[in-house]
Tab-separated table of C-alpha atoms in Angstrom:
chain	number	residue	atom	x	y	z
A	1	MET	CA	0.000	0.000	0.000
A	2	THR	CA	1.420	3.379	-0.969
A	3	ASN	CA	1.657	6.346	1.381
A	4	GLN	CA	-1.091	8.131	-0.557
A	5	GLN	CA	-3.422	5.128	-0.276
A	6	MET	CA	-2.767	4.930	3.480
A	7	GLU	CA	-3.446	8.641	3.899
A	8	ASP	CA	-6.698	8.327	1.928
A	9	LEU	CA	-7.765	5.364	4.048
A	10	VAL	CA	-6.975	7.177	7.298
A	11	GLU	CA	-8.904	10.248	6.091
A	12	ARG	CA	-11.959	8.122	5.243
A	13	ILE	CA	-11.838	6.430	8.660
A	14	ILE	CA	-11.558	9.772	10.442
A	15	GLN	CA	-14.438	11.146	8.408
A	16	ARG	CA	-16.623	8.168	9.373
A	17	LEU	CA	-15.881	8.733	13.060
A	18	ARG	CA	-17.033	12.367	12.907
A	19	PRO	CA	-20.766	12.998	13.003
A	20	PRO	CA	-22.255	13.930	9.631
A	21	VAL	CA	-23.804	17.247	8.711
A	22	LEU	CA	-27.459	17.261	7.641
A	23	VAL	CA	-28.083	19.529	4.650
A	24	MET	CA	-31.698	20.456	3.898
A	25	VAL	CA	-31.827	21.325	0.194
A	26	THR	CA	-34.901	23.331	-0.795
A	27	ALA	CA	-35.966	24.752	-4.150
A	28	ALA	CA	-34.989	28.427	-3.707
A	29	ALA	CA	-33.188	29.782	-6.769
A	30	GLY	CA	-29.873	31.601	-6.762
A	31	TYR	CA	-26.236	30.642	-6.137
A	32	ARG	CA	-27.112	26.915	-6.193
A	33	GLN	CA	-24.077	25.704	-8.130
A	34	ALA	CA	-21.602	27.828	-6.152
A	35	ILE	CA	-23.077	26.716	-2.810
A	36	ARG	CA	-23.049	23.065	-3.872
A	37	GLN	CA	-19.404	23.306	-4.957
A	38	ARG	CA	-18.322	24.933	-1.693
A	39	LEU	CA	-20.160	22.333	0.387
A	40	ALA	CA	-18.673	19.515	-1.709
A	41	GLY	CA	-15.182	20.714	-0.776
A	42	CYS	CA	-15.811	21.324	2.929
A	43	GLY	CA	-14.383	17.977	4.082
A	44	GLU	CA	-17.491	17.025	6.067
A	45	SER	CA	-19.618	13.928	5.655
A	46	LEU	CA	-22.888	15.285	4.261
A	47	HIS	CA	-26.343	13.741	4.587
A	48	LEU	CA	-28.709	15.378	2.125
A	49	ALA	CA	-32.448	15.831	2.617
A	50	LEU	CA	-33.701	16.902	-0.802
A	51	GLU	CA	-37.039	18.673	-0.992
A	52	SER	CA	-39.280	17.282	-3.713
A	53	GLY	CA	-39.423	19.265	-6.920
A	54	ILE	CA	-35.852	20.509	-7.084
A	55	ASP	CA	-34.339	20.495	-10.572
A	56	ASP	CA	-30.742	19.737	-9.623
A	57	GLY	CA	-31.250	16.759	-7.304
A	58	GLU	CA	-28.811	14.510	-9.173
A	59	GLN	CA	-26.044	17.063	-8.802
A	60	TRP	CA	-26.655	17.272	-5.050
A	61	GLN	CA	-26.621	13.486	-4.736
A	62	ALA	CA	-23.026	13.499	-5.991
A	63	ILE	CA	-21.715	15.374	-2.926
A	64	GLY	CA	-23.097	13.238	-0.103
A	65	LYS	CA	-25.415	10.514	1.103
A	66	THR	CA	-28.976	11.235	0.033
A	67	LEU	CA	-31.644	10.395	2.601
A	68	ALA	CA	-34.880	8.857	1.399
A	69	ALA	CA	-37.866	11.184	1.823
A	70	ALA	CA	-39.476	8.712	4.225
A	71	ASP	CA	-36.367	8.926	6.428
A	72	TRP	CA	-36.543	12.693	7.026
A	73	GLN	CA	-39.991	14.042	6.136
A	74	HIS	CA	-41.729	12.553	9.175
A	75	ALA	CA	-38.984	12.840	11.803
A	76	LEU	CA	-35.431	14.040	12.251
A	77	PRO	CA	-33.153	11.105	11.334
A	78	SER	CA	-31.763	9.322	14.367
A	79	ALA	CA	-28.110	9.927	13.474
A	80	SER	CA	-26.182	12.279	15.732
A	81	TYR	CA	-25.568	15.337	13.562
A	82	LYS	CA	-22.786	17.863	13.935
A	83	ALA	CA	-25.094	20.537	12.498
A	84	LEU	CA	-28.101	21.099	10.288
A	85	LEU	CA	-27.445	23.337	7.291
A	86	LEU	CA	-30.102	25.207	5.393
A	87	PRO	CA	-28.315	26.774	2.426
A	88	PHE	CA	-31.514	28.047	0.788
A	89	LEU	CA	-33.547	29.545	3.638
A	90	ASN	CA	-36.002	31.983	2.106
A	91	TYR	CA	-38.034	34.549	4.008
A	92	PRO	CA	-41.347	32.606	3.998
A	93	GLN	CA	-39.560	29.636	5.604
A	94	ALA	CA	-37.913	31.900	8.176
A	95	ALA	CA	-41.239	33.544	9.035
A	96	ASP	CA	-42.974	30.153	9.292
A	97	LEU	CA	-40.373	28.944	11.766
A	98	VAL	CA	-40.507	32.118	13.884
A	99	ASN	CA	-44.318	32.034	13.942
A	100	GLY	CA	-44.491	28.309	14.692
A	101	THR	CA	-46.254	27.588	11.403
A	102	LEU	CA	-44.721	24.226	10.671
A	103	GLN	CA	-46.626	23.462	7.463
A	104	ASN	CA	-43.888	21.615	5.564
A	105	PRO	CA	-41.365	18.886	6.414
A	106	VAL	CA	-38.360	21.245	6.215
A	107	ALA	CA	-39.840	23.601	8.841
A	108	ARG	CA	-40.717	20.648	11.085
A	109	ARG	CA	-37.168	19.244	10.862
A	110	LEU	CA	-35.709	22.669	11.689
A	111	HIS	CA	-38.033	22.767	14.690
A	112	ASP	CA	-36.904	19.261	15.705
A	113	ALA	CA	-33.213	20.172	15.336
A	114	LEU	CA	-33.614	23.290	17.472
A	115	LEU	CA	-35.423	21.268	20.142
A	116	ALA	CA	-32.626	18.678	20.079
A	117	ASP	CA	-29.998	21.452	20.401
A	118	VAL	CA	-28.437	20.595	17.040
A	119	PRO	CA	-26.691	23.711	15.700
A	120	VAL	CA	-28.684	25.159	12.788
A	121	LEU	CA	-26.739	27.200	10.261
A	122	ALA	CA	-28.526	28.970	7.417
A	123	LEU	CA	-27.142	31.050	4.608
A	124	ARG	CA	-28.612	34.538	4.561
A	125	TYR	CA	-28.474	35.054	0.778
A	126	HIS	CA	-32.105	34.158	0.082
A	127	CYS	CA	-33.870	35.539	3.164
A	128	CYS	CA	-32.024	38.762	3.961
A	129	PRO	CA	-33.026	41.838	1.932
A	130	HIS	CA	-29.512	43.228	2.420
A	131	SER	CA	-27.832	40.294	0.640
A	132	GLU	CA	-26.274	40.784	-2.751
A	133	LEU	CA	-28.688	38.249	-4.280
A	134	ASN	CA	-31.748	40.190	-3.105
A	135	GLN	CA	-30.155	43.490	-4.103
A	136	LEU	CA	-29.732	42.063	-7.610
A	137	ARG	CA	-33.408	41.120	-7.532
A	138	GLY	CA	-34.298	44.728	-6.744
A	139	ALA	CA	-34.905	44.669	-2.990
A	140	VAL	CA	-35.141	48.154	-1.454
A	141	VAL	CA	-33.122	48.034	1.747
A	142	ASP	CA	-34.560	51.055	3.555
A	143	SER	CA	-38.290	50.364	3.350
A	144	ALA	CA	-40.659	49.733	6.242
A	145	TYR	CA	-41.149	46.161	5.040
A	146	THR	CA	-37.398	45.566	5.028
A	147	ALA	CA	-37.332	46.651	8.687
A	148	HIS	CA	-40.070	44.093	9.372
A	149	ILE	CA	-38.024	41.365	7.638
A	150	ASP	CA	-34.947	42.359	9.663
A	151	ALA	CA	-36.955	42.071	12.892
A	152	THR	CA	-38.212	38.628	11.888
A	153	LEU	CA	-34.662	37.471	11.100
A	154	ALA	CA	-33.476	38.794	14.475
A	155	ARG	CA	-36.202	36.710	16.147
A	156	LEU	CA	-35.077	33.698	14.109
A	157	ALA	CA	-31.516	34.192	15.349
A	158	ALA	CA	-32.848	34.451	18.921
A	159	CYS	CA	-34.486	31.039	18.379
A	160	GLY	CA	-31.069	29.521	17.655
A	161	VAL	CA	-30.695	29.717	13.879
A	162	THR	CA	-27.328	31.175	12.909
A	163	LEU	CA	-27.645	33.252	9.753
A	164	CYS	CA	-24.278	33.531	8.063
A	165	THR	CA	-22.316	33.785	4.848
A	166	MET	CA	-20.782	30.742	3.197
A	167	ASN	CA	-17.324	31.564	4.575
A	168	GLU	CA	-18.719	31.929	8.100
A	169	LEU	CA	-20.657	28.675	7.758
A	170	LEU	CA	-17.582	26.717	6.631
A	171	GLU	CA	-15.488	28.246	9.417
A	172	GLN	CA	-18.070	27.259	12.017
A	173	LEU	CA	-18.172	23.710	10.686
A	174	GLU	CA	-14.387	23.503	10.789
A	175	THR	CA	-13.971	24.925	14.285
A	176	GLY	CA	-17.183	23.557	15.773
A	177	ALA	CA	-18.057	27.041	17.051
A	178	THR	CA	-21.743	27.845	16.746
Protein backbone atom coordinates (compact mmCIF):
# COMPACT_ATOMS: atom_id res chain seq x y z
CA MET A 1 0.00 0.00 0.00
CA THR A 2 1.42 3.38 -0.97
CA ASN A 3 1.66 6.35 1.38
CA GLN A 4 -1.09 8.13 -0.56
CA GLN A 5 -3.42 5.13 -0.28
CA MET A 6 -2.77 4.93 3.48
CA GLU A 7 -3.45 8.64 3.90
CA ASP A 8 -6.70 8.33 1.93
CA LEU A 9 -7.77 5.36 4.05
CA VAL A 10 -6.97 7.18 7.30
CA GLU A 11 -8.90 10.25 6.09
CA ARG A 12 -11.96 8.12 5.24
CA ILE A 13 -11.84 6.43 8.66
CA ILE A 14 -11.56 9.77 10.44
CA GLN A 15 -14.44 11.15 8.41
CA ARG A 16 -16.62 8.17 9.37
CA LEU A 17 -15.88 8.73 13.06
CA ARG A 18 -17.03 12.37 12.91
CA PRO A 19 -20.77 13.00 13.00
CA PRO A 20 -22.25 13.93 9.63
CA VAL A 21 -23.80 17.25 8.71
CA LEU A 22 -27.46 17.26 7.64
CA VAL A 23 -28.08 19.53 4.65
CA MET A 24 -31.70 20.46 3.90
CA VAL A 25 -31.83 21.33 0.19
CA THR A 26 -34.90 23.33 -0.79
CA ALA A 27 -35.97 24.75 -4.15
CA ALA A 28 -34.99 28.43 -3.71
CA ALA A 29 -33.19 29.78 -6.77
CA GLY A 30 -29.87 31.60 -6.76
CA TYR A 31 -26.24 30.64 -6.14
CA ARG A 32 -27.11 26.91 -6.19
CA GLN A 33 -24.08 25.70 -8.13
CA ALA A 34 -21.60 27.83 -6.15
CA ILE A 35 -23.08 26.72 -2.81
CA ARG A 36 -23.05 23.06 -3.87
CA GLN A 37 -19.40 23.31 -4.96
CA ARG A 38 -18.32 24.93 -1.69
CA LEU A 39 -20.16 22.33 0.39
CA ALA A 40 -18.67 19.51 -1.71
CA GLY A 41 -15.18 20.71 -0.78
CA CYS A 42 -15.81 21.32 2.93
CA GLY A 43 -14.38 17.98 4.08
CA GLU A 44 -17.49 17.02 6.07
CA SER A 45 -19.62 13.93 5.65
CA LEU A 46 -22.89 15.28 4.26
CA HIS A 47 -26.34 13.74 4.59
CA LEU A 48 -28.71 15.38 2.13
CA ALA A 49 -32.45 15.83 2.62
CA LEU A 50 -33.70 16.90 -0.80
CA GLU A 51 -37.04 18.67 -0.99
CA SER A 52 -39.28 17.28 -3.71
CA GLY A 53 -39.42 19.26 -6.92
CA ILE A 54 -35.85 20.51 -7.08
CA ASP A 55 -34.34 20.50 -10.57
CA ASP A 56 -30.74 19.74 -9.62
CA GLY A 57 -31.25 16.76 -7.30
CA GLU A 58 -28.81 14.51 -9.17
CA GLN A 59 -26.04 17.06 -8.80
CA TRP A 60 -26.66 17.27 -5.05
CA GLN A 61 -26.62 13.49 -4.74
CA ALA A 62 -23.03 13.50 -5.99
CA ILE A 63 -21.71 15.37 -2.93
CA GLY A 64 -23.10 13.24 -0.10
CA LYS A 65 -25.41 10.51 1.10
CA THR A 66 -28.98 11.23 0.03
CA LEU A 67 -31.64 10.40 2.60
CA ALA A 68 -34.88 8.86 1.40
CA ALA A 69 -37.87 11.18 1.82
CA ALA A 70 -39.48 8.71 4.23
CA ASP A 71 -36.37 8.93 6.43
CA TRP A 72 -36.54 12.69 7.03
CA GLN A 73 -39.99 14.04 6.14
CA HIS A 74 -41.73 12.55 9.17
CA ALA A 75 -38.98 12.84 11.80
CA LEU A 76 -35.43 14.04 12.25
CA PRO A 77 -33.15 11.11 11.33
CA SER A 78 -31.76 9.32 14.37
CA ALA A 79 -28.11 9.93 13.47
CA SER A 80 -26.18 12.28 15.73
CA TYR A 81 -25.57 15.34 13.56
CA LYS A 82 -22.79 17.86 13.93
CA ALA A 83 -25.09 20.54 12.50
CA LEU A 84 -28.10 21.10 10.29
CA LEU A 85 -27.44 23.34 7.29
CA LEU A 86 -30.10 25.21 5.39
CA PRO A 87 -28.32 26.77 2.43
CA PHE A 88 -31.51 28.05 0.79
CA LEU A 89 -33.55 29.54 3.64
CA ASN A 90 -36.00 31.98 2.11
CA TYR A 91 -38.03 34.55 4.01
CA PRO A 92 -41.35 32.61 4.00
CA GLN A 93 -39.56 29.64 5.60
CA ALA A 94 -37.91 31.90 8.18
CA ALA A 95 -41.24 33.54 9.03
CA ASP A 96 -42.97 30.15 9.29
CA LEU A 97 -40.37 28.94 11.77
CA VAL A 98 -40.51 32.12 13.88
CA ASN A 99 -44.32 32.03 13.94
CA GLY A 100 -44.49 28.31 14.69
CA THR A 101 -46.25 27.59 11.40
CA LEU A 102 -44.72 24.23 10.67
CA GLN A 103 -46.63 23.46 7.46
CA ASN A 104 -43.89 21.62 5.56
CA PRO A 105 -41.37 18.89 6.41
CA VAL A 106 -38.36 21.25 6.22
CA ALA A 107 -39.84 23.60 8.84
CA ARG A 108 -40.72 20.65 11.08
CA ARG A 109 -37.17 19.24 10.86
CA LEU A 110 -35.71 22.67 11.69
CA HIS A 111 -38.03 22.77 14.69
CA ASP A 112 -36.90 19.26 15.70
CA ALA A 113 -33.21 20.17 15.34
CA LEU A 114 -33.61 23.29 17.47
CA LEU A 115 -35.42 21.27 20.14
CA ALA A 116 -32.63 18.68 20.08
CA ASP A 117 -30.00 21.45 20.40
CA VAL A 118 -28.44 20.60 17.04
CA PRO A 119 -26.69 23.71 15.70
CA VAL A 120 -28.68 25.16 12.79
CA LEU A 121 -26.74 27.20 10.26
CA ALA A 122 -28.53 28.97 7.42
CA LEU A 123 -27.14 31.05 4.61
CA ARG A 124 -28.61 34.54 4.56
CA TYR A 125 -28.47 35.05 0.78
CA HIS A 126 -32.10 34.16 0.08
CA CYS A 127 -33.87 35.54 3.16
CA CYS A 128 -32.02 38.76 3.96
CA PRO A 129 -33.03 41.84 1.93
CA HIS A 130 -29.51 43.23 2.42
CA SER A 131 -27.83 40.29 0.64
CA GLU A 132 -26.27 40.78 -2.75
CA LEU A 133 -28.69 38.25 -4.28
CA ASN A 134 -31.75 40.19 -3.10
CA GLN A 135 -30.15 43.49 -4.10
CA LEU A 136 -29.73 42.06 -7.61
CA ARG A 137 -33.41 41.12 -7.53
CA GLY A 138 -34.30 44.73 -6.74
CA ALA A 139 -34.90 44.67 -2.99
CA VAL A 140 -35.14 48.15 -1.45
CA VAL A 141 -33.12 48.03 1.75
CA ASP A 142 -34.56 51.06 3.56
CA SER A 143 -38.29 50.36 3.35
CA ALA A 144 -40.66 49.73 6.24
CA TYR A 145 -41.15 46.16 5.04
CA THR A 146 -37.40 45.57 5.03
CA ALA A 147 -37.33 46.65 8.69
CA HIS A 148 -40.07 44.09 9.37
CA ILE A 149 -38.02 41.36 7.64
CA ASP A 150 -34.95 42.36 9.66
CA ALA A 151 -36.96 42.07 12.89
CA THR A 152 -38.21 38.63 11.89
CA LEU A 153 -34.66 37.47 11.10
CA ALA A 154 -33.48 38.79 14.47
CA ARG A 155 -36.20 36.71 16.15
CA LEU A 156 -35.08 33.70 14.11
CA ALA A 157 -31.52 34.19 15.35
CA ALA A 158 -32.85 34.45 18.92
CA CYS A 159 -34.49 31.04 18.38
CA GLY A 160 -31.07 29.52 17.66
CA VAL A 161 -30.69 29.72 13.88
CA THR A 162 -27.33 31.17 12.91
CA LEU A 163 -27.64 33.25 9.75
CA CYS A 164 -24.28 33.53 8.06
CA THR A 165 -22.32 33.78 4.85
CA MET A 166 -20.78 30.74 3.20
CA ASN A 167 -17.32 31.56 4.58
CA GLU A 168 -18.72 31.93 8.10
CA LEU A 169 -20.66 28.67 7.76
CA LEU A 170 -17.58 26.72 6.63
CA GLU A 171 -15.49 28.25 9.42
CA GLN A 172 -18.07 27.26 12.02
CA LEU A 173 -18.17 23.71 10.69
CA GLU A 174 -14.39 23.50 10.79
CA THR A 175 -13.97 24.93 14.29
CA GLY A 176 -17.18 23.56 15.77
CA ALA A 177 -18.06 27.04 17.05
CA THR A 178 -21.74 27.85 16.75
